[in-house]
Amino acid sequence: MNSTPAFTSSGDAPLLSVADSLNDPRYYLVNFDNVLTWVSERYDDLLDTDERDFIARFQALPVPSRALLVRMVMRKGEHFRIDRLAYDEIGETRAALAPLVEHALVDVRPGLTLDQLFNLFTRDELVDMFRDHLAKPRDRKALLKEALVKEGLVPAFDKPLRLEEWHAAAGQPLPANVVRLTVMAVCERLRLMFFGNLRQQFSEFVLADQGIYRFEVVPFTPESRAFQRREDIERYWQIHDCRERFDAGHDMDAVLAALLVRLEDSLWLEARRGRVIYAIARHCERQGELARAAGLYAQSGHGEARIRHIRVLERLAEHEQALALCTAAQQAPTSEAERQQAARIQPRLHRALGLEKPPSEAETSARRCDLILPRSGCVERAVREHLDSPEAPVFYVENTLINALFGLLCWEAIFSPLPGAFFHPFQSGPADLMRPEFYPQREQHFRRCLARLEEGSWREIIVQRYREKQGIQSPFVHWGALDDQLLALSLECLPPAHLRAWFERLLTDIRANRAGMPDLIRFYPHAPEGTLGYEMIEVKGPGDRLQDNQKRWIAFCAQHDMPVTVCHVRWGDDEGTT
């Protein structure tokens, strides 16, 4: 694998070189054309009539019109003021708009709700437009809107009004003409097919072209795509729409009705559905609708749903049902975090049911260090500066060093071009990174990488990857937190057996275990033979306590005889105060 940014098609020559894109003032149009080519190649069997029709109409447009449409696609919303659509490389806006209107890609008489109107115009423009309805101007748009919706000021605005209707209602013309892009939903679906998500925007192209983001180049084939069935595209879109409507405060019953059916044939889409149901359940719990929340938690496969379900049942005094779930969570936990939380809840449930107190696990205690230091804005920095010395240098590495060493050693496994893992050039990691199948599908790849820790080639491999891949996006390597000195000391002082234990723990639950690691690491490069050459230090300021994920990491380190110290800090100017 190489790491030169390129947008390739079917593993052949690049469709667009970075230099060409940067030199073209319509770079965004070139990039959008590439997206359409990419999607057309890979999704020819899944495109619906609207998508095919849009691609055909778009490709028939004059270049300025295509450029203007892409400019609108890349902006927020689907309503635009014509006076804000002026671009030097496009030329006269109305001339570029005319073919878009002719092909029904743009509506010049759109309906606008009051909210959309307020999003498009400034406070001063709105005050002038509604001056016949305002006794006095309002300082802020929110107050102005509140005044307008009061009874008797203006007609009801519970439905969109066309521009001439707004003119009649306000008594004054709109400050500027407005158009609506009619194909935004189609373009969003094409974006979804290209990226495999709706999180990434078309601006990814620009960031890559400017060198702000660099991505590992993984070979693609025509089969490299996020969706294998049209049904999955529609279901993804429906789940996304449900989350959008819930966040916007729409009718919750209607949202839930659209999420009734479990998606047994697609684990990743079912996980997305479960996350939306979990969010709604949390909302119900916060609103005191506990019975409804309990039912929703039972439907969600979210990793935290079962614990929340137990807590809600406990509040409902359904202790027997809660204990049954709690016991199941301890016997077959979805994660270490779930087992830890269930063990904390179980004694309360036993007490509520008059049962004997369950045996408790002994909590692992780390070595403790107490320091009194001059007050500082950053307690971790204060401890690092206090402990640091030429003989035993200290670095701030919270959640970065071990992840980075893992990411560098296992680079080829992480970026293996497995089916369904990579399907566009702007992925910082495989699409299934956080899914249960990530490790099982790559087990042999990771075994080969970790075997280097015993073979003795691991240091050379990590240094080689550090040099070759510098600056390339990775889900594990934060380049700004790793420099030559830190890397050299790590390779010299960290035992390969400890690295293997950390890396294997990461692979059991990447989402949970790549966080919670100690804040600092102190190296002892001149440690006598037979003694460990490092120490990890978790820093706790006044009133601060260990978090659950930190306790789990400390327990793991204690189990493997890894040196960890918890450093408790008090400020010197607090001493003697009451």
Coordinates of C-alpha atoms in Angstrom, one line a residue:
M1 CA 0.0 0.0 0.0
N2 CA 1.2 3.5 -0.7
S3 CA 0.1 6.7 0.9
T4 CA 0.0 9.2 -1.9
P5 CA -3.4 10.9 -2.1
A6 CA -5.1 9.9 -5.3
F7 CA -8.7 9.3 -6.4
T8 CA -8.6 6.0 -8.2
S9 CA -11.3 4.1 -10.1
S10 CA -11.4 0.3 -10.2
G11 CA -7.7 0.2 -9.1
D12 CA -6.6 1.9 -12.3
A13 CA -5.2 5.4 -13.0
P14 CA -6.2 8.3 -10.9
L15 CA -9.3 10.2 -12.0
L16 CA -7.9 13.4 -10.7
S17 CA -4.5 14.4 -9.5
V18 CA -4.1 16.8 -6.6
A19 CA -2.2 19.3 -8.7
D20 CA -5.0 19.4 -11.3
S21 CA -7.6 20.0 -8.7
L22 CA -5.7 22.8 -6.9
N23 CA -5.1 24.6 -10.2
D24 CA -8.7 24.4 -11.3
P25 CA -11.0 27.2 -10.0
R26 CA -13.9 24.9 -10.4
Y27 CA -12.1 22.1 -8.4
Y28 CA -15.4 21.4 -6.5
L29 CA -17.1 20.6 -9.8
V30 CA -14.3 18.2 -10.8
N31 CA -14.6 16.5 -7.4
F32 CA -18.4 16.2 -7.7
D33 CA -18.0 14.8 -11.2
N34 CA -15.7 12.2 -9.7
V35 CA -18.3 11.3 -7.1
L36 CA -20.9 10.7 -9.8
T37 CA -18.5 8.6 -11.8
W38 CA -17.5 6.6 -8.7
V39 CA -21.1 6.0 -7.7
S40 CA -22.3 5.2 -11.2
E41 CA -19.6 2.6 -11.5
R42 CA -20.2 0.9 -8.2
Y43 CA -24.0 1.3 -7.8
D44 CA -25.3 0.9 -11.3
D45 CA -27.5 -2.0 -10.2
L46 CA -28.9 0.0 -7.2
L47 CA -29.5 3.5 -8.5
D48 CA -33.2 4.4 -8.6
T49 CA -35.0 6.4 -11.2
D50 CA -34.6 9.8 -9.5
E51 CA -30.8 9.3 -9.1
R52 CA -30.3 8.2 -12.7
D53 CA -32.4 11.1 -14.0
F54 CA -30.5 13.6 -11.9
I55 CA -27.1 12.3 -13.1
A56 CA -28.3 12.5 -16.8
R57 CA -29.7 16.0 -16.4
F58 CA -26.7 17.2 -14.5
Q59 CA -24.3 16.0 -17.1
A60 CA -26.3 17.7 -19.9
L61 CA -26.0 21.1 -18.2
P62 CA -23.6 23.9 -19.3
V63 CA -20.4 24.0 -17.2
P64 CA -21.4 27.3 -15.3
S65 CA -24.8 25.8 -14.4
R66 CA -23.2 22.6 -13.1
A67 CA -20.7 24.6 -11.1
L68 CA -23.5 26.7 -9.5
L69 CA -25.5 23.6 -8.6
V70 CA -22.5 22.0 -6.9
R71 CA -21.9 25.3 -5.0
M72 CA -25.5 25.0 -3.7
V73 CA -25.1 21.3 -2.8
M74 CA -22.0 22.1 -0.7
R75 CA -23.8 24.8 1.3
K76 CA -26.2 24.3 4.1
G77 CA -29.9 23.9 3.4
E78 CA -31.7 24.0 0.1
H79 CA -33.0 27.6 0.0
F80 CA -30.6 30.3 -1.3
R81 CA -30.7 34.0 -1.9
I82 CA -29.8 34.8 -5.5
D83 CA -27.7 37.7 -4.4
R84 CA -25.5 35.3 -2.3
L85 CA -24.8 33.0 -5.3
A86 CA -22.1 35.2 -6.9
Y87 CA -18.9 33.4 -7.8
D88 CA -16.2 34.7 -10.1
E89 CA -15.4 31.4 -11.8
I90 CA -19.1 30.9 -12.7
G91 CA -20.0 34.3 -14.1
E92 CA -23.4 35.9 -14.3
T93 CA -25.6 34.1 -11.7
R94 CA -29.0 34.4 -13.5
A95 CA -27.5 33.1 -16.7
A96 CA -26.1 30.0 -14.8
L97 CA -29.5 29.6 -13.1
A98 CA -31.6 29.5 -16.2
P99 CA -30.7 26.0 -17.3
L100 CA -31.2 24.7 -13.8
V101 CA -34.7 26.2 -13.7
E102 CA -35.4 24.8 -17.2
H103 CA -34.4 21.2 -16.0
A104 CA -36.5 21.6 -12.8
L105 CA -33.4 21.4 -10.7
V106 CA -34.1 24.7 -9.1
D107 CA -37.5 26.2 -8.1
V108 CA -37.8 30.0 -8.4
R109 CA -41.1 30.2 -6.5
P110 CA -40.4 28.2 -3.4
G111 CA -42.5 28.1 -0.3
L112 CA -40.8 29.4 2.8
T113 CA -41.7 28.8 6.4
L114 CA -41.1 31.6 9.0
D115 CA -38.0 29.7 10.3
Q116 CA -36.6 29.5 6.8
L117 CA -37.3 33.1 6.2
F118 CA -35.4 34.0 9.4
N119 CA -32.5 31.8 8.4
L120 CA -32.1 33.6 5.0
F121 CA -32.3 37.2 6.0
T122 CA -30.6 39.4 8.5
R123 CA -32.3 41.0 11.5
D124 CA -32.2 44.5 9.9
E125 CA -33.7 43.2 6.7
L126 CA -36.5 41.5 8.6
V127 CA -37.2 44.5 10.7
D128 CA -37.6 46.6 7.5
M129 CA -39.8 43.9 5.8
F130 CA -42.2 43.7 8.8
R131 CA -42.0 47.3 9.9
D132 CA -45.8 47.7 9.4
H133 CA -46.4 45.0 12.1
L134 CA -43.9 46.1 14.7
A135 CA -44.6 48.7 17.4
K136 CA -40.8 48.8 18.0
P137 CA -37.8 47.0 16.6
R138 CA -36.5 44.0 18.5
D139 CA -32.8 43.7 19.3
R140 CA -32.5 40.0 18.4
K141 CA -34.0 37.8 15.7
A142 CA -35.5 35.4 18.2
L143 CA -37.4 38.3 19.9
L144 CA -38.5 39.6 16.5
K145 CA -39.9 36.2 15.5
E146 CA -41.6 35.9 18.9
A147 CA -43.3 39.2 18.3
L148 CA -44.4 38.3 14.8
V149 CA -46.1 35.0 15.8
K150 CA -48.2 36.6 18.5
E151 CA -51.9 36.7 17.8
G152 CA -53.0 39.6 15.6
L153 CA -49.6 40.7 14.3
V154 CA -49.4 38.7 11.1
P155 CA -51.3 35.8 9.6
A156 CA -50.6 32.3 10.9
F157 CA -47.3 30.9 9.6
D158 CA -47.9 27.2 10.1
K159 CA -47.3 26.5 6.5
P160 CA -44.9 27.7 3.8
L161 CA -45.7 30.8 1.9
R162 CA -44.5 31.7 -1.6
L163 CA -42.5 34.9 -2.1
E164 CA -45.5 36.9 -3.3
E165 CA -47.5 35.6 -0.3
W166 CA -44.9 36.8 2.1
H167 CA -44.9 40.2 0.3
A168 CA -48.7 40.4 0.8
A169 CA -48.5 39.3 4.5
A170 CA -45.6 41.6 5.4
G171 CA -46.7 44.6 3.3
Q172 CA -43.1 44.9 2.0
P173 CA -41.2 42.9 -0.7
L174 CA -38.6 40.4 0.4
P175 CA -35.1 41.9 0.5
A176 CA -33.8 39.4 -2.2
N177 CA -35.2 36.7 -4.4
V178 CA -34.9 33.1 -3.1
V179 CA -34.6 29.9 -5.0
R180 CA -34.7 26.3 -3.8
L181 CA -32.6 23.4 -5.0
T182 CA -35.1 20.6 -5.7
V183 CA -32.6 17.8 -5.9
M184 CA -30.8 18.2 -2.5
A185 CA -32.3 14.9 -1.2
V186 CA -31.0 13.0 -4.3
C187 CA -27.6 14.6 -3.8
E188 CA -27.6 13.6 -0.2
R189 CA -28.3 10.0 -1.1
L190 CA -25.5 10.0 -3.6
R191 CA -23.2 11.4 -0.9
L192 CA -24.4 8.5 1.4
M193 CA -23.5 6.0 -1.3
F194 CA -20.1 7.5 -1.8
F195 CA -19.0 7.9 1.8
G196 CA -21.2 5.1 3.3
N197 CA -22.3 7.7 5.9
L198 CA -23.9 11.1 6.2
R199 CA -21.2 12.3 8.6
Q200 CA -18.6 13.2 5.9
Q201 CA -19.2 16.1 3.6
F202 CA -17.9 16.9 0.1
S203 CA -15.5 19.3 1.8
E204 CA -13.3 16.2 2.5
F205 CA -12.1 16.6 -1.1
V206 CA -10.9 20.2 -0.4
L207 CA -9.1 19.3 2.8
A208 CA -7.4 16.4 1.1
D209 CA -6.4 18.5 -1.9
Q210 CA -4.9 21.2 0.3
G211 CA -2.9 18.6 2.2
I212 CA -4.8 19.3 5.5
Y213 CA -5.9 15.7 5.6
R214 CA -4.0 12.8 4.1
F215 CA -5.4 9.3 3.8
E216 CA -4.0 5.9 3.3
V217 CA -4.6 4.7 -0.2
V218 CA -6.3 1.3 -0.3
P219 CA -6.9 -0.6 -3.6
F220 CA -10.5 -0.5 -4.7
T221 CA -12.5 -2.7 -7.0
P222 CA -15.9 -2.1 -8.6
E223 CA -17.3 -4.2 -5.7
S224 CA -15.9 -1.7 -3.1
R225 CA -19.1 -0.1 -1.8
A226 CA -20.9 0.5 1.4
F227 CA -24.2 -0.9 0.4
Q228 CA -25.0 -4.2 -1.4
R229 CA -28.8 -3.8 -1.5
R230 CA -31.1 -0.9 -2.4
E231 CA -33.1 -1.8 0.7
D232 CA -30.1 -1.0 2.9
I233 CA -29.7 2.4 1.4
E234 CA -33.4 3.1 2.1
R235 CA -33.2 1.7 5.7
Y236 CA -30.1 3.8 6.5
W237 CA -31.9 6.9 5.2
Q238 CA -35.0 6.1 7.2
I239 CA -33.0 5.6 10.4
H240 CA -31.1 8.9 9.8
D241 CA -34.4 10.7 9.1
C242 CA -35.8 9.3 12.4
R243 CA -32.9 10.7 14.3
E244 CA -33.2 14.0 12.6
R245 CA -36.9 14.3 13.4
F246 CA -36.4 13.2 17.0
D247 CA -33.7 15.8 17.5
A248 CA -35.9 18.5 15.9
G249 CA -38.7 17.7 18.4
H250 CA -41.2 16.0 16.1
D251 CA -43.8 13.6 17.3
M252 CA -42.0 10.8 19.1
D253 CA -44.7 8.2 18.5
A254 CA -44.4 8.7 14.7
V255 CA -40.6 8.4 15.0
L256 CA -40.9 5.2 17.0
A257 CA -43.4 3.7 14.6
A258 CA -40.8 4.0 11.8
L259 CA -38.3 2.1 13.9
L260 CA -40.5 -0.9 14.9
V261 CA -38.9 -3.6 12.8
R262 CA -35.7 -5.1 13.9
L263 CA -33.1 -5.4 11.1
E264 CA -31.9 -9.0 11.8
D265 CA -30.2 -9.3 8.4
S266 CA -27.9 -6.3 8.8
L267 CA -26.0 -6.0 12.1
W268 CA -24.6 -2.6 11.4
L269 CA -27.9 -1.1 10.4
E270 CA -29.6 -2.7 13.4
A271 CA -26.9 -1.1 15.6
R272 CA -27.8 2.3 14.1
R273 CA -31.5 1.6 14.8
G274 CA -30.6 0.6 18.3
R275 CA -28.7 3.9 18.9
V276 CA -31.7 6.0 17.9
I277 CA -34.0 4.0 20.2
Y278 CA -31.5 4.3 23.0
A279 CA -31.5 8.1 22.5
I280 CA -35.3 8.2 22.7
A281 CA -35.3 6.0 25.8
R282 CA -32.8 8.3 27.5
H283 CA -35.1 11.2 26.7
C284 CA -38.1 9.4 28.2
E285 CA -36.1 8.5 31.3
R286 CA -35.1 12.1 31.8
Q287 CA -38.7 13.2 31.4
G288 CA -39.8 10.7 34.1
E289 CA -41.6 8.4 31.6
L290 CA -39.9 5.4 33.2
A291 CA -42.2 2.6 32.1
R292 CA -41.8 3.7 28.5
A293 CA -38.1 4.1 28.8
A294 CA -37.8 0.6 30.2
G295 CA -39.7 -0.8 27.2
L296 CA -37.4 1.1 24.8
Y297 CA -34.2 0.0 26.5
A298 CA -35.4 -3.6 26.1
Q299 CA -35.7 -3.0 22.3
S300 CA -32.3 -1.4 21.9
G301 CA -29.1 -3.3 21.3
H302 CA -27.0 -0.3 22.4
G303 CA -24.1 -1.3 24.6
E304 CA -25.4 0.7 27.5
A305 CA -29.1 -0.1 27.1
R306 CA -29.2 -3.1 29.5
I307 CA -27.6 -1.2 32.4
R308 CA -30.0 1.7 31.8
H309 CA -32.9 -0.7 31.7
I310 CA -31.7 -2.2 35.0
R311 CA -31.5 1.3 36.6
V312 CA -35.0 2.2 35.4
L313 CA -36.5 -1.0 36.6
E314 CA -34.9 -0.3 40.0
R315 CA -36.6 3.1 40.1
L316 CA -39.9 1.4 39.2
A317 CA -39.3 -1.0 42.1
E318 CA -39.3 -4.0 39.7
H319 CA -36.4 -5.5 41.6
E320 CA -36.8 -9.1 40.6
Q321 CA -36.8 -8.3 36.9
A322 CA -33.9 -5.9 37.5
L323 CA -31.9 -8.6 39.3
A324 CA -32.5 -11.1 36.5
L325 CA -31.1 -8.6 34.0
C326 CA -28.2 -7.7 36.3
T327 CA -27.3 -11.4 36.7
A328 CA -27.3 -11.9 33.0
A329 CA -25.1 -8.8 32.5
Q330 CA -22.5 -10.3 34.9
Q331 CA -22.6 -13.8 33.4
A332 CA -22.5 -12.7 29.7
P333 CA -21.5 -9.0 29.7
T334 CA -21.4 -7.1 26.4
S335 CA -18.3 -5.3 27.7
E336 CA -16.1 -4.9 30.8
A337 CA -17.9 -1.7 31.5
E338 CA -21.2 -3.5 31.7
R339 CA -19.9 -6.2 34.0
Q340 CA -18.4 -3.5 36.3
Q341 CA -21.6 -1.5 36.5
A342 CA -23.7 -4.6 37.0
A343 CA -21.5 -5.7 39.9
R344 CA -22.0 -2.2 41.5
I345 CA -25.8 -2.4 41.2
Q346 CA -26.3 -6.0 42.3
P347 CA -25.8 -5.4 46.1
R348 CA -28.6 -2.8 46.1
L349 CA -31.0 -5.2 44.4
H350 CA -30.2 -8.0 46.8
R351 CA -30.8 -5.6 49.7
A352 CA -34.2 -4.5 48.2
L353 CA -35.2 -8.1 47.9
G354 CA -34.0 -9.2 51.3
L355 CA -31.3 -11.4 49.8
E356 CA -27.9 -12.2 51.2
K357 CA -25.3 -9.7 50.1
P358 CA -23.4 -11.0 47.0
P359 CA -19.7 -11.6 47.2
S360 CA -17.8 -8.5 46.0
E361 CA -14.7 -8.4 44.0
A362 CA -11.6 -6.9 45.7
E363 CA -10.8 -3.6 44.0
T364 CA -7.3 -3.4 42.7
S365 CA -5.2 -0.7 44.3
A366 CA -2.3 0.9 42.6
R367 CA 0.7 2.4 44.2
R368 CA -0.2 5.9 45.5
C369 CA 1.9 9.1 45.4
D370 CA 0.8 12.3 47.1
L371 CA 2.2 15.6 46.0
I372 CA 1.8 19.2 47.2
L373 CA 2.5 21.6 44.2
P374 CA 2.2 25.3 43.4
R375 CA -1.2 25.9 41.9
S376 CA -1.3 25.4 38.1
G377 CA -3.9 25.7 35.3
C378 CA -3.1 22.1 34.3
V379 CA -2.5 19.5 37.0
E380 CA -1.0 16.9 34.6
R381 CA 1.5 19.5 33.3
A382 CA 2.4 20.5 36.9
V383 CA 3.1 16.8 37.8
R384 CA 5.0 16.2 34.7
E385 CA 7.3 19.2 35.2
H386 CA 7.8 18.3 38.9
L387 CA 8.8 14.7 38.2
D388 CA 10.7 15.2 34.9
S389 CA 14.5 14.8 35.0
P390 CA 17.2 14.0 32.4
E391 CA 17.7 10.6 34.0
A392 CA 13.9 9.8 34.1
P393 CA 12.0 11.9 31.5
V394 CA 8.3 12.2 31.8
F395 CA 5.8 12.6 29.0
Y396 CA 2.1 13.4 28.8
V397 CA 0.6 10.5 26.8
E398 CA -3.0 10.0 27.9
N399 CA -4.6 7.5 25.4
T400 CA -2.1 8.3 22.7
L401 CA 1.2 6.4 23.1
I402 CA -0.1 2.8 23.4
N403 CA -2.7 3.4 20.7
A404 CA 0.0 4.9 18.4
L405 CA 2.4 2.0 18.9
F406 CA -0.5 -0.4 18.2
G407 CA -1.5 1.5 15.1
L408 CA 2.0 1.6 13.7
L409 CA 2.8 -2.0 14.4
C410 CA -0.5 -3.3 13.0
W411 CA -0.9 -0.7 10.2
E412 CA -1.2 -3.4 7.5
A413 CA -3.9 -5.3 9.4
I414 CA -5.9 -2.2 10.2
F415 CA -5.8 -1.1 6.5
S416 CA -6.3 -4.5 5.0
P417 CA -8.6 -4.1 2.0
L418 CA -11.3 -6.5 3.1
P419 CA -14.8 -6.5 1.6
G420 CA -16.9 -3.8 3.1
A421 CA -14.0 -2.1 4.9
F422 CA -12.9 0.6 2.4
F423 CA -15.0 2.1 -0.3
H424 CA -13.9 5.7 -0.8
P425 CA -10.5 7.5 -0.7
F426 CA -11.3 9.6 2.5
Q427 CA -11.4 6.9 5.2
S428 CA -9.2 7.3 8.2
G429 CA -9.9 3.7 9.1
P430 CA -12.0 0.7 8.1
A431 CA -15.8 1.2 8.2
D432 CA -16.2 -1.8 10.5
L433 CA -13.6 -0.6 13.1
M434 CA -16.2 -0.4 15.9
R435 CA -18.2 -3.4 15.0
P436 CA -17.9 -6.9 16.6
E437 CA -16.7 -8.5 13.4
F438 CA -13.6 -6.2 13.1
Y439 CA -11.1 -8.4 14.8
P440 CA -12.5 -11.9 13.8
Q441 CA -12.3 -10.9 10.2
R442 CA -8.7 -9.9 10.5
E443 CA -7.5 -12.3 13.2
Q444 CA -4.8 -13.8 11.0
H445 CA -3.5 -10.4 9.9
F446 CA -3.2 -9.2 13.6
R447 CA -1.6 -12.5 14.6
R448 CA 1.2 -11.9 12.1
C449 CA 1.7 -8.3 13.3
L450 CA 1.8 -9.2 17.0
A451 CA 4.1 -12.1 16.3
R452 CA 6.8 -9.6 15.5
L453 CA 6.9 -8.7 19.2
E454 CA 8.4 -12.2 19.8
E455 CA 10.4 -12.4 16.6
G456 CA 12.3 -9.2 17.4
S457 CA 11.4 -7.1 14.3
W458 CA 8.8 -5.0 16.0
R459 CA 11.0 -2.0 16.6
E460 CA 12.2 -1.7 13.0
I461 CA 8.6 -2.1 11.8
I462 CA 7.3 0.6 14.1
V463 CA 10.1 3.0 13.1
Q464 CA 9.6 2.3 9.4
R465 CA 5.8 2.9 9.7
Y466 CA 6.5 6.1 11.7
R467 CA 8.7 7.4 8.9
E468 CA 6.6 6.2 5.9
K469 CA 3.1 7.1 7.2
Q470 CA 3.8 10.4 8.9
G471 CA 0.7 12.6 8.9
I472 CA -1.6 10.0 7.3
Q473 CA -5.0 9.8 9.0
S474 CA -5.3 6.8 11.4
P475 CA -7.9 5.8 14.0
F476 CA -5.0 5.1 16.4
V477 CA -2.1 7.4 15.7
H478 CA -2.4 11.0 16.8
W479 CA 0.7 12.4 15.1
G480 CA 0.9 15.6 17.1
A481 CA 1.4 13.5 20.4
L482 CA 4.3 11.4 19.1
D483 CA 7.8 12.7 18.4
D484 CA 11.2 11.1 17.8
Q485 CA 12.3 11.2 21.4
L486 CA 9.1 9.7 22.8
L487 CA 9.2 7.0 20.2
A488 CA 12.8 6.1 20.8
L489 CA 12.4 5.9 24.6
S490 CA 9.2 3.8 24.2
L491 CA 11.0 1.3 21.9
E492 CA 13.9 1.1 24.3
C493 CA 12.0 0.9 27.6
L494 CA 8.7 -0.8 27.0
P495 CA 8.8 -4.7 27.2
P496 CA 7.3 -6.4 24.2
A497 CA 5.3 -8.7 26.4
H498 CA 3.6 -5.6 27.9
L499 CA 3.0 -4.2 24.5
R500 CA 1.3 -7.4 23.4
A501 CA -0.9 -7.5 26.5
W502 CA -2.0 -3.9 25.8
F503 CA -2.6 -4.5 22.1
E504 CA -4.6 -7.7 22.7
R505 CA -6.8 -5.8 25.3
L506 CA -7.4 -3.1 22.7
L507 CA -8.6 -5.6 20.2
T508 CA -11.2 -7.1 22.6
D509 CA -13.1 -3.8 22.7
I510 CA -11.6 -0.9 20.7
R511 CA -14.3 1.7 21.6
A512 CA -13.9 1.2 25.3
N513 CA -10.3 0.2 25.7
R514 CA -8.6 2.9 23.7
A515 CA -9.5 5.3 26.4
G516 CA -8.8 5.3 30.2
M517 CA -5.1 4.9 30.0
P518 CA -2.8 6.8 32.5
D519 CA -1.9 10.4 31.9
L520 CA 1.9 10.3 32.1
I521 CA 4.7 7.9 31.5
R522 CA 8.1 8.1 33.1
F523 CA 11.0 6.3 31.4
Y524 CA 14.1 4.9 33.1
P525 CA 16.5 4.3 30.2
H526 CA 19.4 3.5 32.5
A527 CA 17.4 1.0 34.7
P528 CA 19.5 -1.9 35.9
E529 CA 19.0 -5.1 34.0
G530 CA 16.1 -7.1 35.2
T531 CA 14.0 -4.1 36.3
L532 CA 11.3 -2.4 34.4
G533 CA 12.3 0.7 32.5
Y534 CA 9.0 2.6 32.7
E535 CA 6.2 3.7 35.0
M536 CA 2.7 4.9 34.1
I537 CA 1.2 7.7 36.2
E538 CA -2.5 8.6 36.6
V539 CA -2.9 12.1 37.9
K540 CA -5.7 13.2 40.1
G541 CA -6.2 16.8 41.1
P542 CA -8.0 18.0 44.3
G543 CA -11.5 16.3 44.5
D544 CA -10.9 14.2 41.4
R545 CA -11.5 10.4 41.5
L546 CA -10.7 7.5 39.2
Q547 CA -13.2 6.9 36.5
D548 CA -14.5 3.4 35.7
N549 CA -12.5 3.0 32.6
Q550 CA -9.4 4.1 34.4
K551 CA -10.0 1.6 37.2
R552 CA -10.3 -1.2 34.6
W553 CA -7.0 -0.2 33.0
I554 CA -5.3 -0.1 36.4
A555 CA -6.7 -3.5 37.3
F556 CA -5.5 -4.9 34.0
C557 CA -2.0 -3.5 34.6
A558 CA -1.8 -4.9 38.1
Q559 CA -2.9 -8.3 36.7
H560 CA 0.1 -8.2 34.4
D561 CA 2.6 -6.7 36.8
M562 CA 2.8 -3.4 34.9
P563 CA 3.9 -0.5 37.1
V564 CA 1.2 2.1 37.6
T565 CA 1.1 4.9 40.1
V566 CA -1.9 7.1 41.0
C567 CA -0.6 10.6 41.9
H568 CA -2.9 12.7 44.1
V569 CA -2.2 16.4 44.0
R570 CA -3.0 19.1 46.4
W571 CA -2.2 22.8 45.8
G572 CA 0.3 24.4 48.2
D573 CA -1.8 27.6 48.7
D574 CA -4.7 25.4 49.9
E575 CA -2.6 24.1 52.8
G576 CA -3.6 25.5 56.2
T577 CA -7.0 26.7 54.9
T578 CA -10.2 25.3 56.5

